[in-house]
Amino acid sequence: MQELDWLSKNRHSLQGFAGLWIGILGSRIEASGQSFEEVERDLGAMRLSDALIVRIPEDTRWDYLIA
Amino acid sequence: MMAITRIFSQSHTYPGGRPEVPIRIHRQSGRPFTVIAALDTGAYMSVFDHAILPTIGINNVTTGKRVWLTAANGQQDQGYEHSLKIEFLGRPMTIPVAFCPAWPRGMPNLLGNAGFFGQLIIAFEHGFKRFSV
């Protein structure tokens, strides 16, 4: 859950990653890229398969409702 | 009135406005990976972002069982159900998950009732941003 906590606290400062996928481990962004596959592959190459992979939306109003 | 007591083995808090958890997704070969999924008790079934399909070895989403998915705005789209092996807070589970090619990449992964909550006893205390399982 550490990565979720970090993401929650820092999501508004991640606008530089808008539209990208990022891989977070602990409180560090270890990889970023245009696609999920690219980030997952890069994390695997670094043996960081525990990293959390998430896409940062272009729309930074993260509290949108989905249901 | 009858008192009902349940004993839960784990309790977790969630930092954001909705209950989200990290889940591990296993694939046929290779390392598992971790994504975020929302615990969506209002969802009939689990629906995940189709961006993960190539990574889990599903190159043709239409090989799954065809299902109709209704978004919160009422829009209906065709999805395809596949079986996924996941790890939810240390619990290995196999669940049915629908993927909808018409929905955008990067959509939130939703864990729903059919095949997921149906395997669990879970309690939410939204006021404390906490759930127990």
mmCIF file with all atom_site columns, N, CA and C in Angstrom, chain A residues 1 4-5 7-8 11 21 36-37 40-41 43-45 47 49-55 62-67, chain B residues 12-13 15-16 18 20-22 24 27 31-36 40 49 51-52 54-55 72 89 105-106 108 110:
data_model
loop_
_atom_site.group_PDB
_atom_site.id
_atom_site.type_symbol
_atom_site.label_atom_id
_atom_site.label_alt_id
_atom_site.label_comp_id
_atom_site.label_asym_id
_atom_site.label_entity_id
_atom_site.label_seq_id
_atom_site.pdbx_PDB_ins_code
_atom_site.Cartn_x
_atom_site.Cartn_y
_atom_site.Cartn_z
_atom_site.occupancy
_atom_site.B_iso_or_equiv
_atom_site.pdbx_formal_charge
_atom_site.auth_seq_id
_atom_site.auth_comp_id
_atom_site.auth_asym_id
_atom_site.auth_atom_id
_atom_site.pdbx_PDB_model_num
ATOM 1   N N  . MET A 1 1   ? 0.817   -1.216  0.000   1.00 0.00 ? 1   MET A N  1
ATOM 2   C CA . MET A 1 1   ? 0.000   0.000   0.000   1.00 0.00 ? 1   MET A CA 1
ATOM 3   C C  . MET A 1 1   ? 0.854   1.271   0.000   1.00 0.00 ? 1   MET A C  1
ATOM 4   N N  . LEU A 1 4   ? 0.459   3.248   -3.150  1.00 0.00 ? 4   LEU A N  1
ATOM 5   C CA . LEU A 1 4   ? -0.839  3.934   -3.232  1.00 0.00 ? 4   LEU A CA 1
ATOM 6   C C  . LEU A 1 4   ? -0.852  5.196   -2.388  1.00 0.00 ? 4   LEU A C  1
ATOM 7   N N  . ASP A 1 5   ? -0.288  5.102   -1.200  1.00 0.00 ? 5   ASP A N  1
ATOM 8   C CA . ASP A 1 5   ? -0.216  6.278   -0.328  1.00 0.00 ? 5   ASP A CA 1
ATOM 9   C C  . ASP A 1 5   ? 0.588   7.386   -1.001  1.00 0.00 ? 5   ASP A C  1
ATOM 10  N N  . LEU A 1 7   ? 1.180   7.789   -4.158  1.00 0.00 ? 7   LEU A N  1
ATOM 11  C CA . LEU A 1 7   ? 0.457   8.296   -5.325  1.00 0.00 ? 7   LEU A CA 1
ATOM 12  C C  . LEU A 1 7   ? -0.640  9.266   -4.908  1.00 0.00 ? 7   LEU A C  1
ATOM 13  N N  . SER A 1 8   ? -1.348  8.900   -3.865  1.00 0.00 ? 8   SER A N  1
ATOM 14  C CA . SER A 1 8   ? -2.430  9.755   -3.386  1.00 0.00 ? 8   SER A CA 1
ATOM 15  C C  . SER A 1 8   ? -1.915  11.124  -2.948  1.00 0.00 ? 8   SER A C  1
ATOM 16  N N  . ARG A 1 11  ? -0.243  12.945  -6.457  1.00 0.00 ? 11  ARG A N  1
ATOM 17  C CA . ARG A 1 11  ? -0.829  12.898  -7.795  1.00 0.00 ? 11  ARG A CA 1
ATOM 18  C C  . ARG A 1 11  ? -0.918  14.271  -8.459  1.00 0.00 ? 11  ARG A C  1
ATOM 19  N N  . TRP A 1 21  ? 2.379   6.144   -18.665 1.00 0.00 ? 21  TRP A N  1
ATOM 20  C CA . TRP A 1 21  ? 2.345   5.102   -17.647 1.00 0.00 ? 21  TRP A CA 1
ATOM 21  C C  . TRP A 1 21  ? 3.598   5.239   -16.801 1.00 0.00 ? 21  TRP A C  1
ATOM 22  N N  . PHE A 1 36  ? 1.721   0.631   -21.359 1.00 0.00 ? 36  PHE A N  1
ATOM 23  C CA . PHE A 1 36  ? 1.816   -0.269  -20.219 1.00 0.00 ? 36  PHE A CA 1
ATOM 24  C C  . PHE A 1 36  ? 2.924   -1.291  -20.450 1.00 0.00 ? 36  PHE A C  1
ATOM 25  N N  . GLU A 1 37  ? 2.945   -1.855  -21.655 1.00 0.00 ? 37  GLU A N  1
ATOM 26  C CA . GLU A 1 37  ? 3.932   -2.907  -21.959 1.00 0.00 ? 37  GLU A CA 1
ATOM 27  C C  . GLU A 1 37  ? 5.355   -2.394  -21.793 1.00 0.00 ? 37  GLU A C  1
ATOM 28  N N  . GLU A 1 40  ? 6.168   -2.025  -18.068 1.00 0.00 ? 40  GLU A N  1
ATOM 29  C CA . GLU A 1 40  ? 6.268   -3.345  -17.432 1.00 0.00 ? 40  GLU A CA 1
ATOM 30  C C  . GLU A 1 40  ? 7.579   -4.022  -17.858 1.00 0.00 ? 40  GLU A C  1
ATOM 31  N N  . ARG A 1 41  ? 7.930   -3.872  -19.117 1.00 0.00 ? 41  ARG A N  1
ATOM 32  C CA . ARG A 1 41  ? 9.170   -4.483  -19.632 1.00 0.00 ? 41  ARG A CA 1
ATOM 33  C C  . ARG A 1 41  ? 10.394  -3.847  -18.968 1.00 0.00 ? 41  ARG A C  1
ATOM 34  N N  . LEU A 1 43  ? 10.549  -2.310  -16.072 1.00 0.00 ? 43  LEU A N  1
ATOM 35  C CA . LEU A 1 43  ? 10.607  -2.705  -14.657 1.00 0.00 ? 43  LEU A CA 1
ATOM 36  C C  . LEU A 1 43  ? 11.133  -4.131  -14.527 1.00 0.00 ? 43  LEU A C  1
ATOM 37  N N  . GLY A 1 44  ? 10.697  -4.986  -15.432 1.00 0.00 ? 44  GLY A N  1
ATOM 38  C CA . GLY A 1 44  ? 11.172  -6.369  -15.403 1.00 0.00 ? 44  GLY A CA 1
ATOM 39  C C  . GLY A 1 44  ? 12.668  -6.453  -15.632 1.00 0.00 ? 44  GLY A C  1
ATOM 40  N N  . ALA A 1 45  ? 13.155  -5.624  -16.551 1.00 0.00 ? 45  ALA A N  1
ATOM 41  C CA . ALA A 1 45  ? 14.598  -5.627  -16.838 1.00 0.00 ? 45  ALA A CA 1
ATOM 42  C C  . ALA A 1 45  ? 15.391  -5.165  -15.612 1.00 0.00 ? 45  ALA A C  1
ATOM 43  N N  . ARG A 1 47  ? 14.391  -5.819  -12.663 1.00 0.00 ? 47  ARG A N  1
ATOM 44  C CA . ARG A 1 47  ? 13.956  -6.751  -11.599 1.00 0.00 ? 47  ARG A CA 1
ATOM 45  C C  . ARG A 1 47  ? 13.142  -6.041  -10.518 1.00 0.00 ? 47  ARG A C  1
ATOM 46  N N  . SER A 1 49  ? 9.667   -6.089  -10.360 1.00 0.00 ? 49  SER A N  1
ATOM 47  C CA . SER A 1 49  ? 8.322   -6.509  -10.725 1.00 0.00 ? 49  SER A CA 1
ATOM 48  C C  . SER A 1 49  ? 7.300   -6.239  -9.616  1.00 0.00 ? 49  SER A C  1
ATOM 49  N N  . ASP A 1 50  ? 7.744   -5.808  -8.448  1.00 0.00 ? 50  ASP A N  1
ATOM 50  C CA . ASP A 1 50  ? 6.792   -5.428  -7.392  1.00 0.00 ? 50  ASP A CA 1
ATOM 51  C C  . ASP A 1 50  ? 6.266   -4.002  -7.575  1.00 0.00 ? 50  ASP A C  1
ATOM 52  N N  . ALA A 1 51  ? 6.846   -3.275  -8.516  1.00 0.00 ? 51  ALA A N  1
ATOM 53  C CA . ALA A 1 51  ? 6.432   -1.877  -8.701  1.00 0.00 ? 51  ALA A CA 1
ATOM 54  C C  . ALA A 1 51  ? 4.969   -1.797  -9.138  1.00 0.00 ? 51  ALA A C  1
ATOM 55  N N  . LEU A 1 52  ? 4.318   -0.752  -8.735  1.00 0.00 ? 52  LEU A N  1
ATOM 56  C CA . LEU A 1 52  ? 2.921   -0.504  -9.095  1.00 0.00 ? 52  LEU A CA 1
ATOM 57  C C  . LEU A 1 52  ? 2.891   0.255   -10.422 1.00 0.00 ? 52  LEU A C  1
ATOM 58  N N  . ILE A 1 53  ? 2.127   -0.257  -11.377 1.00 0.00 ? 53  ILE A N  1
ATOM 59  C CA . ILE A 1 53  ? 2.053   0.383   -12.693 1.00 0.00 ? 53  ILE A CA 1
ATOM 60  C C  . ILE A 1 53  ? 0.715   1.100   -12.813 1.00 0.00 ? 53  ILE A C  1
ATOM 61  N N  . VAL A 1 54  ? 0.788   2.360   -13.170 1.00 0.00 ? 54  VAL A N  1
ATOM 62  C CA . VAL A 1 54  ? -0.442  3.157   -13.247 1.00 0.00 ? 54  VAL A CA 1
ATOM 63  C C  . VAL A 1 54  ? -0.299  4.187   -14.361 1.00 0.00 ? 54  VAL A C  1
ATOM 64  N N  . ARG A 1 55  ? -1.426  4.539   -14.973 1.00 0.00 ? 55  ARG A N  1
ATOM 65  C CA . ARG A 1 55  ? -1.390  5.579   -15.998 1.00 0.00 ? 55  ARG A CA 1
ATOM 66  C C  . ARG A 1 55  ? -1.821  6.903   -15.376 1.00 0.00 ? 55  ARG A C  1
ATOM 67  N N  . TRP A 1 62  ? -8.596  14.030  -10.755 1.00 0.00 ? 62  TRP A N  1
ATOM 68  C CA . TRP A 1 62  ? -8.593  12.585  -10.523 1.00 0.00 ? 62  TRP A CA 1
ATOM 69  C C  . TRP A 1 62  ? -9.821  12.078  -9.812  1.00 0.00 ? 62  TRP A C  1
ATOM 70  N N  . ASP A 1 63  ? -10.576 12.958  -9.245  1.00 0.00 ? 63  ASP A N  1
ATOM 71  C CA . ASP A 1 63  ? -11.685 12.480  -8.431  1.00 0.00 ? 63  ASP A CA 1
ATOM 72  C C  . ASP A 1 63  ? -12.960 12.336  -9.244  1.00 0.00 ? 63  ASP A C  1
ATOM 73  N N  . TYR A 1 64  ? -12.809 11.999  -10.523 1.00 0.00 ? 64  TYR A N  1
ATOM 74  C CA . TYR A 1 64  ? -13.993 11.808  -11.344 1.00 0.00 ? 64  TYR A CA 1
ATOM 75  C C  . TYR A 1 64  ? -14.739 10.561  -10.871 1.00 0.00 ? 64  TYR A C  1
ATOM 76  N N  . LEU A 1 65  ? -16.001 10.521  -11.197 1.00 0.00 ? 65  LEU A N  1
ATOM 77  C CA . LEU A 1 65  ? -16.814 9.390   -10.755 1.00 0.00 ? 65  LEU A CA 1
ATOM 78  C C  . LEU A 1 65  ? -16.939 8.385   -11.889 1.00 0.00 ? 65  LEU A C  1
ATOM 79  N N  . ILE A 1 66  ? -16.825 7.131   -11.549 1.00 0.00 ? 66  ILE A N  1
ATOM 80  C CA . ILE A 1 66  ? -16.932 6.106   -12.579 1.00 0.00 ? 66  ILE A CA 1
ATOM 81  C C  . ILE A 1 66  ? -18.182 5.261   -12.406 1.00 0.00 ? 66  ILE A C  1
ATOM 82  N N  . ALA A 1 67  ? -18.831 5.369   -11.296 1.00 0.00 ? 67  ALA A N  1
ATOM 83  C CA . ALA A 1 67  ? -20.057 4.581   -11.122 1.00 0.00 ? 67  ALA A CA 1
ATOM 84  C C  . ALA A 1 67  ? -20.832 5.177   -9.957  1.00 0.00 ? 67  ALA A C  1
ATOM 85  N N  . HIS B 2 12  ? -7.593  -2.734  6.186   1.00 0.00 ? 12  HIS B N  1
ATOM 86  C CA . HIS B 2 12  ? -6.736  -1.838  5.401   1.00 0.00 ? 12  HIS B CA 1
ATOM 87  C C  . HIS B 2 12  ? -7.413  -0.487  5.246   1.00 0.00 ? 12  HIS B C  1
ATOM 88  N N  . THR B 2 13  ? -6.614  0.536   5.220   1.00 0.00 ? 13  THR B N  1
ATOM 89  C CA . THR B 2 13  ? -7.144  1.856   4.913   1.00 0.00 ? 13  THR B CA 1
ATOM 90  C C  . THR B 2 13  ? -6.779  2.197   3.478   1.00 0.00 ? 13  THR B C  1
ATOM 91  N N  . PRO B 2 15  ? -6.120  5.545   0.859   1.00 0.00 ? 15  PRO B N  1
ATOM 92  C CA . PRO B 2 15  ? -5.804  6.958   0.996   1.00 0.00 ? 15  PRO B CA 1
ATOM 93  C C  . PRO B 2 15  ? -6.719  7.895   0.213   1.00 0.00 ? 15  PRO B C  1
ATOM 94  N N  . GLY B 2 16  ? -7.251  7.435   -0.918  1.00 0.00 ? 16  GLY B N  1
ATOM 95  C CA . GLY B 2 16  ? -8.013  8.333   -1.783  1.00 0.00 ? 16  GLY B CA 1
ATOM 96  C C  . GLY B 2 16  ? -9.485  8.351   -1.434  1.00 0.00 ? 16  GLY B C  1
ATOM 97  N N  . ARG B 2 18  ? -11.860 6.741   -2.948  1.00 0.00 ? 18  ARG B N  1
ATOM 98  C CA . ARG B 2 18  ? -12.553 5.475   -3.178  1.00 0.00 ? 18  ARG B CA 1
ATOM 99  C C  . ARG B 2 18  ? -11.633 4.332   -2.803  1.00 0.00 ? 18  ARG B C  1
ATOM 100 N N  . GLU B 2 20  ? -9.316  1.679   -3.181  1.00 0.00 ? 20  GLU B N  1
ATOM 101 C CA . GLU B 2 20  ? -8.454  1.123   -4.220  1.00 0.00 ? 20  GLU B CA 1
ATOM 102 C C  . GLU B 2 20  ? -7.388  0.270   -3.552  1.00 0.00 ? 20  GLU B C  1
ATOM 103 N N  . VAL B 2 21  ? -6.999  -0.765  -4.239  1.00 0.00 ? 21  VAL B N  1
ATOM 104 C CA . VAL B 2 21  ? -5.990  -1.677  -3.699  1.00 0.00 ? 21  VAL B CA 1
ATOM 105 C C  . VAL B 2 21  ? -5.005  -2.048  -4.800  1.00 0.00 ? 21  VAL B C  1
ATOM 106 N N  . PRO B 2 22  ? -3.773  -2.360  -4.400  1.00 0.00 ? 22  PRO B N  1
ATOM 107 C CA . PRO B 2 22  ? -2.877  -2.941  -5.382  1.00 0.00 ? 22  PRO B CA 1
ATOM 108 C C  . PRO B 2 22  ? -3.191  -4.429  -5.554  1.00 0.00 ? 22  PRO B C  1
ATOM 109 N N  . ARG B 2 24  ? -1.880  -8.061  -7.656  1.00 0.00 ? 24  ARG B N  1
ATOM 110 C CA . ARG B 2 24  ? -0.883  -8.710  -8.512  1.00 0.00 ? 24  ARG B CA 1
ATOM 111 C C  . ARG B 2 24  ? -1.639  -9.503  -9.562  1.00 0.00 ? 24  ARG B C  1
ATOM 112 N N  . ARG B 2 27  ? 0.492   -14.145 -14.975 1.00 0.00 ? 27  ARG B N  1
ATOM 113 C CA . ARG B 2 27  ? 0.313   -14.482 -16.385 1.00 0.00 ? 27  ARG B CA 1
ATOM 114 C C  . ARG B 2 27  ? 0.801   -15.895 -16.630 1.00 0.00 ? 27  ARG B C  1
ATOM 115 N N  . ARG B 2 31  ? 6.959   -12.986 -14.948 1.00 0.00 ? 31  ARG B N  1
ATOM 116 C CA . ARG B 2 31  ? 6.716   -12.410 -13.628 1.00 0.00 ? 31  ARG B CA 1
ATOM 117 C C  . ARG B 2 31  ? 5.302   -11.847 -13.513 1.00 0.00 ? 31  ARG B C  1
ATOM 118 N N  . PRO B 2 32  ? 4.721   -11.927 -12.318 1.00 0.00 ? 32  PRO B N  1
ATOM 119 C CA . PRO B 2 32  ? 3.475   -11.184 -12.106 1.00 0.00 ? 32  PRO B CA 1
ATOM 120 C C  . PRO B 2 32  ? 3.766   -9.684  -12.057 1.00 0.00 ? 32  PRO B C  1
ATOM 121 N N  . PHE B 2 33  ? 2.744   -8.899  -12.209 1.00 0.00 ? 33  PHE B N  1
ATOM 122 C CA . PHE B 2 33  ? 2.924   -7.447  -12.119 1.00 0.00 ? 33  PHE B CA 1
ATOM 123 C C  . PHE B 2 33  ? 1.796   -6.868  -11.272 1.00 0.00 ? 33  PHE B C  1
ATOM 124 N N  . THR B 2 34  ? 1.963   -5.605  -10.888 1.00 0.00 ? 34  THR B N  1
ATOM 125 C CA . THR B 2 34  ? 1.043   -4.988  -9.928  1.00 0.00 ? 34  THR B CA 1
ATOM 126 C C  . THR B 2 34  ? 0.345   -3.778  -10.540 1.00 0.00 ? 34  THR B C  1
ATOM 127 N N  . VAL B 2 35  ? -0.964  -3.732  -10.379 1.00 0.00 ? 35  VAL B N  1
ATOM 128 C CA . VAL B 2 35  ? -1.743  -2.574  -10.823 1.00 0.00 ? 35  VAL B CA 1
ATOM 129 C C  . VAL B 2 35  ? -2.713  -2.175  -9.703  1.00 0.00 ? 35  VAL B C  1
ATOM 130 N N  . ILE B 2 36  ? -3.353  -1.043  -9.894  1.00 0.00 ? 36  ILE B N  1
ATOM 131 C CA . ILE B 2 36  ? -4.372  -0.595  -8.939  1.00 0.00 ? 36  ILE B CA 1
ATOM 132 C C  . ILE B 2 36  ? -5.741  -1.075  -9.419  1.00 0.00 ? 36  ILE B C  1
ATOM 133 N N  . ASP B 2 40  ? -15.298 -2.098  -6.329  1.00 0.00 ? 40  ASP B N  1
ATOM 134 C CA . ASP B 2 40  ? -16.520 -1.455  -6.817  1.00 0.00 ? 40  ASP B CA 1
ATOM 135 C C  . ASP B 2 40  ? -17.723 -2.359  -6.545  1.00 0.00 ? 40  ASP B C  1
ATOM 136 N N  . ASP B 2 49  ? -8.720  -2.613  -17.523 1.00 0.00 ? 49  ASP B N  1
ATOM 137 C CA . ASP B 2 49  ? -8.144  -1.881  -18.652 1.00 0.00 ? 49  ASP B CA 1
ATOM 138 C C  . ASP B 2 49  ? -7.573  -2.876  -19.668 1.00 0.00 ? 49  ASP B C  1
ATOM 139 N N  . ALA B 2 51  ? -5.427  -2.407  -21.767 1.00 0.00 ? 51  ALA B N  1
ATOM 140 C CA . ALA B 2 51  ? -4.001  -2.169  -22.056 1.00 0.00 ? 51  ALA B CA 1
ATOM 141 C C  . ALA B 2 51  ? -3.109  -3.301  -21.528 1.00 0.00 ? 51  ALA B C  1
ATOM 142 N N  . ILE B 2 52  ? -3.601  -4.047  -20.545 1.00 0.00 ? 52  ILE B N  1
ATOM 143 C CA . ILE B 2 52  ? -2.757  -5.110  -19.973 1.00 0.00 ? 52  ILE B CA 1
ATOM 144 C C  . ILE B 2 52  ? -2.830  -6.410  -20.782 1.00 0.00 ? 52  ILE B C  1
ATOM 145 N N  . PRO B 2 54  ? -1.912  -7.613  -23.836 1.00 0.00 ? 54  PRO B N  1
ATOM 146 C CA . PRO B 2 54  ? -0.718  -8.244  -24.423 1.00 0.00 ? 54  PRO B CA 1
ATOM 147 C C  . PRO B 2 54  ? 0.241   -8.781  -23.362 1.00 0.00 ? 54  PRO B C  1
ATOM 148 N N  . THR B 2 55  ? 0.329   -8.069  -22.245 1.00 0.00 ? 55  THR B N  1
ATOM 149 C CA . THR B 2 55  ? 1.258   -8.479  -21.187 1.00 0.00 ? 55  THR B CA 1
ATOM 150 C C  . THR B 2 55  ? 0.823   -9.794  -20.542 1.00 0.00 ? 55  THR B C  1
ATOM 151 N N  . ALA B 2 72  ? -21.430 3.818   -16.291 1.00 0.00 ? 72  ALA B N  1
ATOM 152 C CA . ALA B 2 72  ? -22.241 4.591   -15.346 1.00 0.00 ? 72  ALA B CA 1
ATOM 153 C C  . ALA B 2 72  ? -23.152 5.581   -16.059 1.00 0.00 ? 72  ALA B C  1
ATOM 154 N N  . LEU B 2 89  ? -4.337  -8.828  -1.788  1.00 0.00 ? 89  LEU B N  1
ATOM 155 C CA . LEU B 2 89  ? -3.862  -8.752  -0.400  1.00 0.00 ? 89  LEU B CA 1
ATOM 156 C C  . LEU B 2 89  ? -3.344  -10.110 0.086   1.00 0.00 ? 89  LEU B C  1
ATOM 157 N N  . ARG B 2 105 ? -7.836  3.207   -22.930 1.00 0.00 ? 105 ARG B N  1
ATOM 158 C CA . ARG B 2 105 ? -6.708  2.683   -22.155 1.00 0.00 ? 105 ARG B CA 1
ATOM 159 C C  . ARG B 2 105 ? -6.472  3.610   -20.972 1.00 0.00 ? 105 ARG B C  1
ATOM 160 N N  . GLY B 2 106 ? -6.081  3.020   -19.866 1.00 0.00 ? 106 GLY B N  1
ATOM 161 C CA . GLY B 2 106 ? -5.850  3.822   -18.675 1.00 0.00 ? 106 GLY B CA 1
ATOM 162 C C  . GLY B 2 106 ? -7.080  3.936   -17.797 1.00 0.00 ? 106 GLY B C  1
ATOM 163 N N  . PRO B 2 108 ? -9.801  2.977   -14.995 1.00 0.00 ? 108 PRO B N  1
ATOM 164 C CA . PRO B 2 108 ? -9.589  2.283   -13.711 1.00 0.00 ? 108 PRO B CA 1
ATOM 165 C C  . PRO B 2 108 ? -10.003 0.817   -13.816 1.00 0.00 ? 108 PRO B C  1
ATOM 166 N N  . LEU B 2 110 ? -11.717 -2.276  -12.275 1.00 0.00 ? 110 LEU B N  1
ATOM 167 C CA . LEU B 2 110 ? -12.813 -2.385  -11.312 1.00 0.00 ? 110 LEU B CA 1
ATOM 168 C C  . LEU B 2 110 ? -12.989 -3.834  -10.899 1.00 0.00 ? 110 LEU B C  1
#
